[in-house]
Amino acid sequence: MQHDEVIWNVINQNFCSFKTKTETQTFCRNEYNVTGLCNRQSCPLANSRYATIKEINGVCYLVMKEIERSHAPREMWEKVKLKQNYNQALEQINEHLQFWPKYVVNKCKLRLTKITQYLIRMRKLKSKVQRKLVTINKKIERREASREEKALIAARIEKAVEKELLERLNQGTYEGVYNFPQETFEKTLDDQEVSDAEDEKEEDEESMDEEEDEEGDFVEDYAEDGEEGEEDIEDFLANMEGDNFWQDGDEEDGEEEE
């Protein structure tokens, strides 16, 4: 048999692990407290008939204390799942707490109202696009910065090595086989082959242009010679006409006929 008055006197006058005193009020940290205040009516330990509302993962439950199960604390609280509809949930509370004190019924309804309101606000906030705050680890940032600096230095060194290898290859220094970075050497050789191929292509284009220029000169010379020949023929014919070459020939033919 539980004695509520004895339990409350011990809690109120002596020590309670759930009690938190402030300058204005005394609060209770017990998860089953319906108001969050430390007083006689709101204490879940000093009341045999007690009920409250709990929210678990967005779902509201009506939690009722069954004092007959006090010998088994794990099974002492009975949970009833409430519907998502606010009015239907109020009807469920009235149904299960029909013969309970009015104070407990009203406090349960008030707690359900507050929980429903903040669940609605949570859903609205989730539906909106919000900024996400991300923590920054300065140690990792410093480490990444140092790695970037080392990578830049290594890239500069690699470029310098490639340049030096290219110069030595052009000078014909490497006539035999040496133990140097294979990837860098192959890359330098590829660049050199590409440049040689481009030079050969340019030389072929230049030779083709020269041949075309020579053919064009030959045609022009031929045309000029033809014009000069036509002019010489015209001059010859004019001279022949001036000398009456055709008339003399006709007279000689007439004399022979006579």
mmCIF file of C-alpha atoms in Angstrom:
data_model
loop_
_atom_site.group_PDB
_atom_site.id
_atom_site.type_symbol
_atom_site.label_atom_id
_atom_site.label_comp_id
_atom_site.label_asym_id
_atom_site.label_seq_id
_atom_site.Cartn_x
_atom_site.Cartn_y
_atom_site.Cartn_z
ATOM 1 C CA MET A 1 0.000 0.000 0.000
ATOM 2 C CA GLN A 2 1.400 3.408 -1.022
ATOM 3 C CA HIS A 3 1.095 6.342 1.369
ATOM 4 C CA ASP A 4 1.092 9.517 -0.758
ATOM 5 C CA GLU A 5 1.338 11.958 2.163
ATOM 6 C CA VAL A 6 4.324 10.221 3.679
ATOM 7 C CA ILE A 7 6.136 10.160 0.341
ATOM 8 C CA TRP A 8 5.408 13.847 -0.274
ATOM 9 C CA ASN A 9 6.635 14.883 3.194
ATOM 10 C CA VAL A 10 9.895 13.046 2.610
ATOM 11 C CA ILE A 11 10.353 14.557 -0.856
ATOM 12 C CA ASN A 12 9.336 18.075 0.131
ATOM 13 C CA GLN A 13 11.283 18.368 3.381
ATOM 14 C CA ASN A 14 14.262 16.171 2.649
ATOM 15 C CA PHE A 15 16.019 15.200 -0.600
ATOM 16 C CA CYS A 16 14.677 14.433 -4.103
ATOM 17 C CA SER A 17 16.953 13.729 -7.036
ATOM 18 C CA PHE A 18 14.449 15.265 -9.494
ATOM 19 C CA LYS A 19 14.052 18.546 -7.608
ATOM 20 C CA THR A 20 15.706 21.706 -8.997
ATOM 21 C CA LYS A 21 15.445 24.932 -7.013
ATOM 22 C CA THR A 22 15.734 28.403 -8.529
ATOM 23 C CA GLU A 23 15.272 31.908 -7.137
ATOM 24 C CA THR A 24 11.598 32.050 -8.161
ATOM 25 C CA GLN A 25 10.284 28.470 -8.402
ATOM 26 C CA THR A 26 11.111 24.805 -7.811
ATOM 27 C CA PHE A 27 11.100 22.577 -10.876
ATOM 28 C CA CYS A 28 10.911 18.820 -11.359
ATOM 29 C CA ARG A 29 13.075 16.872 -13.836
ATOM 30 C CA ASN A 30 10.980 13.695 -13.812
ATOM 31 C CA GLU A 31 9.951 12.697 -17.336
ATOM 32 C CA TYR A 32 6.406 11.840 -16.200
ATOM 33 C CA ASN A 33 5.689 15.220 -14.563
ATOM 34 C CA VAL A 34 2.687 16.781 -16.308
ATOM 35 C CA THR A 35 3.523 20.445 -15.526
ATOM 36 C CA GLY A 36 7.271 20.441 -14.803
ATOM 37 C CA LEU A 37 6.728 22.020 -11.387
ATOM 38 C CA CYS A 38 7.510 20.471 -8.011
ATOM 39 C CA ASN A 39 4.283 20.588 -5.958
ATOM 40 C CA ARG A 40 1.870 18.204 -4.285
ATOM 41 C CA GLN A 41 -0.571 17.786 -7.173
ATOM 42 C CA SER A 42 2.049 17.609 -9.945
ATOM 43 C CA CYS A 43 4.436 15.137 -8.305
ATOM 44 C CA PRO A 44 4.339 11.768 -10.131
ATOM 45 C CA LEU A 45 5.892 9.969 -7.143
ATOM 46 C CA ALA A 46 3.491 11.177 -4.436
ATOM 47 C CA ASN A 47 0.223 10.524 -6.348
ATOM 48 C CA SER A 48 -1.311 7.084 -6.746
ATOM 49 C CA ARG A 49 -3.584 8.202 -9.597
ATOM 50 C CA TYR A 50 -1.508 10.078 -12.098
ATOM 51 C CA ALA A 51 -1.544 10.608 -15.854
ATOM 52 C CA THR A 52 0.450 12.661 -18.355
ATOM 53 C CA ILE A 53 1.093 13.096 -22.085
ATOM 54 C CA LYS A 54 4.398 12.036 -23.712
ATOM 55 C CA GLU A 55 5.659 12.655 -27.222
ATOM 56 C CA ILE A 56 7.835 9.938 -28.815
ATOM 57 C CA ASN A 57 9.090 10.467 -32.400
ATOM 58 C CA GLY A 58 6.243 12.830 -33.263
ATOM 59 C CA VAL A 59 3.543 10.579 -31.774
ATOM 60 C CA CYS A 60 1.597 11.491 -28.613
ATOM 61 C CA TYR A 61 0.805 8.926 -25.921
ATOM 62 C CA LEU A 62 -1.442 9.086 -22.897
ATOM 63 C CA VAL A 63 0.557 7.589 -20.012
ATOM 64 C CA MET A 64 -1.407 6.465 -16.915
ATOM 65 C CA LYS A 65 -0.036 5.239 -13.612
ATOM 66 C CA GLU A 66 -1.398 1.892 -12.399
ATOM 67 C CA ILE A 67 -0.632 1.736 -8.680
ATOM 68 C CA GLU A 68 -1.581 -1.945 -8.552
ATOM 69 C CA ARG A 69 1.623 -2.623 -10.525
ATOM 70 C CA SER A 70 3.908 -0.760 -8.123
ATOM 71 C CA HIS A 71 5.738 -4.010 -7.368
ATOM 72 C CA ALA A 72 6.904 -4.009 -11.032
ATOM 73 C CA PRO A 73 8.104 -0.439 -11.824
ATOM 74 C CA ARG A 74 8.800 -1.330 -15.493
ATOM 75 C CA GLU A 75 5.125 -2.184 -16.058
ATOM 76 C CA MET A 76 3.605 0.432 -13.755
ATOM 77 C CA TRP A 77 2.936 2.996 -16.507
ATOM 78 C CA GLU A 78 0.396 2.117 -19.191
ATOM 79 C CA LYS A 79 0.649 3.834 -22.599
ATOM 80 C CA VAL A 80 -2.264 4.608 -24.918
ATOM 81 C CA LYS A 81 -1.467 5.928 -28.412
ATOM 82 C CA LEU A 82 -3.426 9.060 -29.293
ATOM 83 C CA LYS A 83 -4.688 9.854 -32.768
ATOM 84 C CA GLN A 84 -3.124 12.617 -34.840
ATOM 85 C CA ASN A 85 -6.413 14.498 -35.040
ATOM 86 C CA TYR A 86 -6.521 16.949 -32.152
ATOM 87 C CA ASN A 87 -10.267 16.642 -31.451
ATOM 88 C CA GLN A 88 -10.178 12.852 -31.572
ATOM 89 C CA ALA A 89 -7.214 12.844 -29.177
ATOM 90 C CA LEU A 90 -9.204 15.000 -26.712
ATOM 91 C CA GLU A 91 -12.080 12.536 -26.906
ATOM 92 C CA GLN A 92 -9.676 9.697 -26.117
ATOM 93 C CA ILE A 93 -8.426 11.561 -23.040
ATOM 94 C CA ASN A 94 -11.997 12.117 -21.829
ATOM 95 C CA GLU A 95 -12.764 8.453 -22.381
ATOM 96 C CA HIS A 96 -9.760 7.042 -20.489
ATOM 97 C CA LEU A 97 -9.801 9.668 -17.707
ATOM 98 C CA GLN A 98 -13.536 9.769 -17.188
ATOM 99 C CA PHE A 99 -13.453 9.271 -13.399
ATOM 100 C CA TRP A 100 -10.102 10.924 -12.705
ATOM 101 C CA PRO A 101 -9.604 14.239 -10.867
ATOM 102 C CA LYS A 102 -10.388 17.311 -12.974
ATOM 103 C CA TYR A 103 -6.965 18.773 -12.301
ATOM 104 C CA VAL A 104 -5.193 15.818 -13.961
ATOM 105 C CA VAL A 105 -7.606 15.814 -16.946
ATOM 106 C CA ASN A 106 -7.185 19.546 -17.581
ATOM 107 C CA LYS A 107 -3.406 19.400 -17.282
ATOM 108 C CA CYS A 108 -3.245 16.486 -19.712
ATOM 109 C CA LYS A 109 -5.354 18.385 -22.250
ATOM 110 C CA LEU A 110 -3.188 21.486 -21.844
ATOM 111 C CA ARG A 111 -0.015 19.447 -22.329
ATOM 112 C CA LEU A 112 -1.487 17.819 -25.453
ATOM 113 C CA THR A 113 -2.291 21.288 -26.839
ATOM 114 C CA LYS A 114 1.274 22.521 -26.300
ATOM 115 C CA ILE A 115 2.820 19.398 -27.809
ATOM 116 C CA THR A 116 0.509 19.584 -30.866
ATOM 117 C CA GLN A 117 1.473 23.227 -31.418
ATOM 118 C CA TYR A 118 5.206 22.636 -31.381
ATOM 119 C CA LEU A 119 4.826 19.564 -33.641
ATOM 120 C CA ILE A 120 3.033 21.754 -36.200
ATOM 121 C CA ARG A 121 5.826 24.333 -35.989
ATOM 122 C CA MET A 122 8.415 21.586 -36.462
ATOM 123 C CA ARG A 123 6.687 20.342 -39.633
ATOM 124 C CA LYS A 124 6.530 23.871 -41.043
ATOM 125 C CA LEU A 125 10.210 24.456 -40.364
ATOM 126 C CA LYS A 126 11.149 21.153 -42.003
ATOM 127 C CA SER A 127 9.170 22.044 -45.115
ATOM 128 C CA LYS A 128 11.132 25.300 -45.533
ATOM 129 C CA VAL A 129 14.653 25.504 -46.898
ATOM 130 C CA GLN A 130 17.035 26.335 -44.091
ATOM 131 C CA ARG A 131 20.734 26.880 -43.794
ATOM 132 C CA LYS A 132 22.692 24.016 -42.381
ATOM 133 C CA LEU A 133 25.422 24.839 -39.920
ATOM 134 C CA VAL A 134 28.547 22.775 -40.447
ATOM 135 C CA THR A 135 31.376 22.547 -37.959
ATOM 136 C CA ILE A 136 34.871 23.416 -39.126
ATOM 137 C CA ASN A 137 37.871 21.523 -37.841
ATOM 138 C CA LYS A 138 40.857 23.877 -37.828
ATOM 139 C CA LYS A 139 43.300 21.028 -37.419
ATOM 140 C CA ILE A 140 42.114 19.365 -40.631
ATOM 141 C CA GLU A 141 42.180 22.706 -42.470
ATOM 142 C CA ARG A 142 45.796 23.310 -41.448
ATOM 143 C CA ARG A 143 46.706 19.789 -42.519
ATOM 144 C CA GLU A 144 45.061 20.240 -45.937
ATOM 145 C CA ALA A 145 46.747 23.617 -46.429
ATOM 146 C CA SER A 146 50.172 22.139 -45.697
ATOM 147 C CA ARG A 147 49.476 19.271 -48.125
ATOM 148 C CA GLU A 148 48.519 21.739 -50.857
ATOM 149 C CA GLU A 149 51.728 23.692 -50.354
ATOM 150 C CA LYS A 150 53.796 20.504 -50.562
ATOM 151 C CA ALA A 151 51.942 19.437 -53.706
ATOM 152 C CA LEU A 152 52.638 22.812 -55.357
ATOM 153 C CA ILE A 153 56.322 22.552 -54.493
ATOM 154 C CA ALA A 154 56.461 19.008 -55.892
ATOM 155 C CA ALA A 155 54.737 20.166 -59.092
ATOM 156 C CA ARG A 156 57.282 22.946 -59.565
ATOM 157 C CA ILE A 157 60.147 20.502 -59.045
ATOM 158 C CA GLU A 158 58.623 18.055 -61.542
ATOM 159 C CA LYS A 159 58.256 20.793 -64.159
ATOM 160 C CA ALA A 160 61.866 21.857 -63.607
ATOM 161 C CA VAL A 161 63.014 18.241 -64.041
ATOM 162 C CA GLU A 162 61.005 17.905 -67.266
ATOM 163 C CA LYS A 163 62.495 21.123 -68.624
ATOM 164 C CA GLU A 164 66.027 20.003 -67.787
ATOM 165 C CA LEU A 165 65.451 16.589 -69.376
ATOM 166 C CA LEU A 166 64.119 18.209 -72.529
ATOM 167 C CA GLU A 167 67.164 20.443 -72.811
ATOM 168 C CA ARG A 168 69.530 17.488 -72.312
ATOM 169 C CA LEU A 169 67.675 15.404 -74.870
ATOM 170 C CA ASN A 170 67.961 18.220 -77.392
ATOM 171 C CA GLN A 171 71.684 18.485 -76.677
ATOM 172 C CA GLY A 172 72.139 14.713 -77.087
ATOM 173 C CA THR A 173 73.395 14.126 -73.554
ATOM 174 C CA TYR A 174 71.545 10.818 -73.004
ATOM 175 C CA GLU A 175 73.152 8.493 -75.497
ATOM 176 C CA GLY A 176 72.962 5.448 -73.225
ATOM 177 C CA VAL A 177 70.460 4.186 -70.632
ATOM 178 C CA TYR A 178 70.288 5.887 -67.246
ATOM 179 C CA ASN A 179 68.278 5.332 -64.079
ATOM 180 C CA PHE A 180 66.050 8.428 -63.932
ATOM 181 C CA PRO A 181 62.270 8.904 -63.373
ATOM 182 C CA GLN A 182 60.637 6.791 -66.042
ATOM 183 C CA GLU A 183 57.296 8.618 -66.177
ATOM 184 C CA THR A 184 58.928 12.023 -66.537
ATOM 185 C CA PHE A 185 61.295 10.734 -69.212
ATOM 186 C CA GLU A 186 58.475 9.137 -71.220
ATOM 187 C CA LYS A 187 56.371 12.280 -70.978
ATOM 188 C CA THR A 188 59.307 14.369 -72.208
ATOM 189 C CA LEU A 189 59.875 11.979 -75.094
ATOM 190 C CA ASP A 190 56.214 12.197 -76.082
ATOM 191 C CA ASP A 191 56.393 15.987 -76.089
ATOM 192 C CA GLN A 192 59.541 15.845 -78.188
ATOM 193 C CA GLU A 193 57.922 13.458 -80.687
ATOM 194 C CA VAL A 194 54.906 15.693 -81.002
ATOM 195 C CA SER A 195 57.085 18.748 -81.624
ATOM 196 C CA ASP A 196 59.140 16.858 -84.261
ATOM 197 C CA ALA A 197 55.986 15.753 -86.042
ATOM 198 C CA GLU A 198 54.713 19.322 -86.082
ATOM 199 C CA ASP A 199 58.033 20.572 -87.517
ATOM 200 C CA GLU A 200 57.916 17.940 -90.291
ATOM 201 C CA LYS A 201 54.362 18.901 -91.126
ATOM 202 C CA GLU A 202 55.309 22.577 -91.358
ATOM 203 C CA GLU A 203 58.268 21.724 -93.630
ATOM 204 C CA ASP A 204 56.003 19.690 -95.961
ATOM 205 C CA GLU A 205 53.554 22.556 -96.180
ATOM 206 C CA GLU A 206 56.340 25.004 -96.999
ATOM 207 C CA SER A 207 57.722 22.732 -99.775
ATOM 208 C CA MET A 208 54.240 22.374 -101.288
ATOM 209 C CA ASP A 209 53.811 26.146 -101.318
ATOM 210 C CA GLU A 210 57.170 26.599 -103.061
ATOM 211 C CA GLU A 211 56.239 24.073 -105.770
ATOM 212 C CA GLU A 212 52.953 25.829 -106.425
ATOM 213 C CA ASP A 213 54.770 29.178 -106.717
ATOM 214 C CA GLU A 214 57.205 27.712 -109.292
ATOM 215 C CA GLU A 215 54.383 26.284 -111.439
ATOM 216 C CA GLY A 216 52.634 29.643 -111.439
ATOM 217 C CA ASP A 217 55.831 31.413 -112.606
ATOM 218 C CA PHE A 218 56.251 28.980 -115.476
ATOM 219 C CA VAL A 219 52.719 29.607 -116.736
ATOM 220 C CA GLU A 220 53.201 33.347 -116.530
ATOM 221 C CA ASP A 221 56.478 33.141 -118.528
ATOM 222 C CA TYR A 222 54.783 31.074 -121.181
ATOM 223 C CA ALA A 223 51.999 33.569 -121.457
ATOM 224 C CA GLU A 224 54.449 36.435 -121.754
ATOM 225 C CA ASP A 225 56.429 34.574 -124.490
ATOM 226 C CA GLY A 226 53.233 33.907 -126.439
ATOM 227 C CA GLU A 227 52.299 37.560 -126.413
ATOM 228 C CA GLU A 228 55.765 38.550 -127.642
ATOM 229 C CA GLY A 229 55.573 35.934 -130.464
ATOM 230 C CA GLU A 230 52.202 37.288 -131.637
ATOM 231 C CA GLU A 231 53.629 40.789 -131.724
ATOM 232 C CA ASP A 232 56.612 39.586 -133.856
ATOM 233 C CA ILE A 233 54.275 37.858 -136.343
ATOM 234 C CA GLU A 234 52.196 40.999 -136.719
ATOM 235 C CA ASP A 235 55.338 43.080 -137.357
ATOM 236 C CA PHE A 236 56.541 40.571 -139.980
ATOM 237 C CA LEU A 237 53.225 40.635 -141.811
ATOM 238 C CA ALA A 238 53.205 44.416 -141.827
ATOM 239 C CA ASN A 239 56.685 44.519 -143.338
ATOM 240 C CA MET A 240 55.691 42.052 -145.973
ATOM 241 C CA GLU A 241 52.739 44.150 -146.987
ATOM 242 C CA GLY A 242 54.943 47.214 -147.183
ATOM 243 C CA ASP A 243 57.301 45.487 -149.601
ATOM 244 C CA ASN A 244 54.448 44.350 -151.947
ATOM 245 C CA PHE A 245 55.551 40.756 -151.580
ATOM 246 C CA TRP A 246 52.217 39.380 -152.762
ATOM 247 C CA GLN A 247 52.025 41.708 -155.830
ATOM 248 C CA ASP A 248 55.467 40.678 -157.168
ATOM 249 C CA GLY A 249 54.546 37.070 -156.922
ATOM 250 C CA ASP A 250 51.357 37.630 -158.991
ATOM 251 C CA GLU A 251 53.280 39.452 -161.800
ATOM 252 C CA GLU A 252 55.768 36.594 -162.133
ATOM 253 C CA ASP A 253 52.963 34.121 -162.451
ATOM 254 C CA GLY A 254 51.383 36.208 -165.259
ATOM 255 C CA GLU A 255 54.591 36.364 -167.271
ATOM 256 C CA GLU A 256 55.038 32.634 -167.113
ATOM 257 C CA GLU A 257 51.494 32.124 -168.475
ATOM 258 C CA GLU A 258 52.186 34.452 -171.455
#
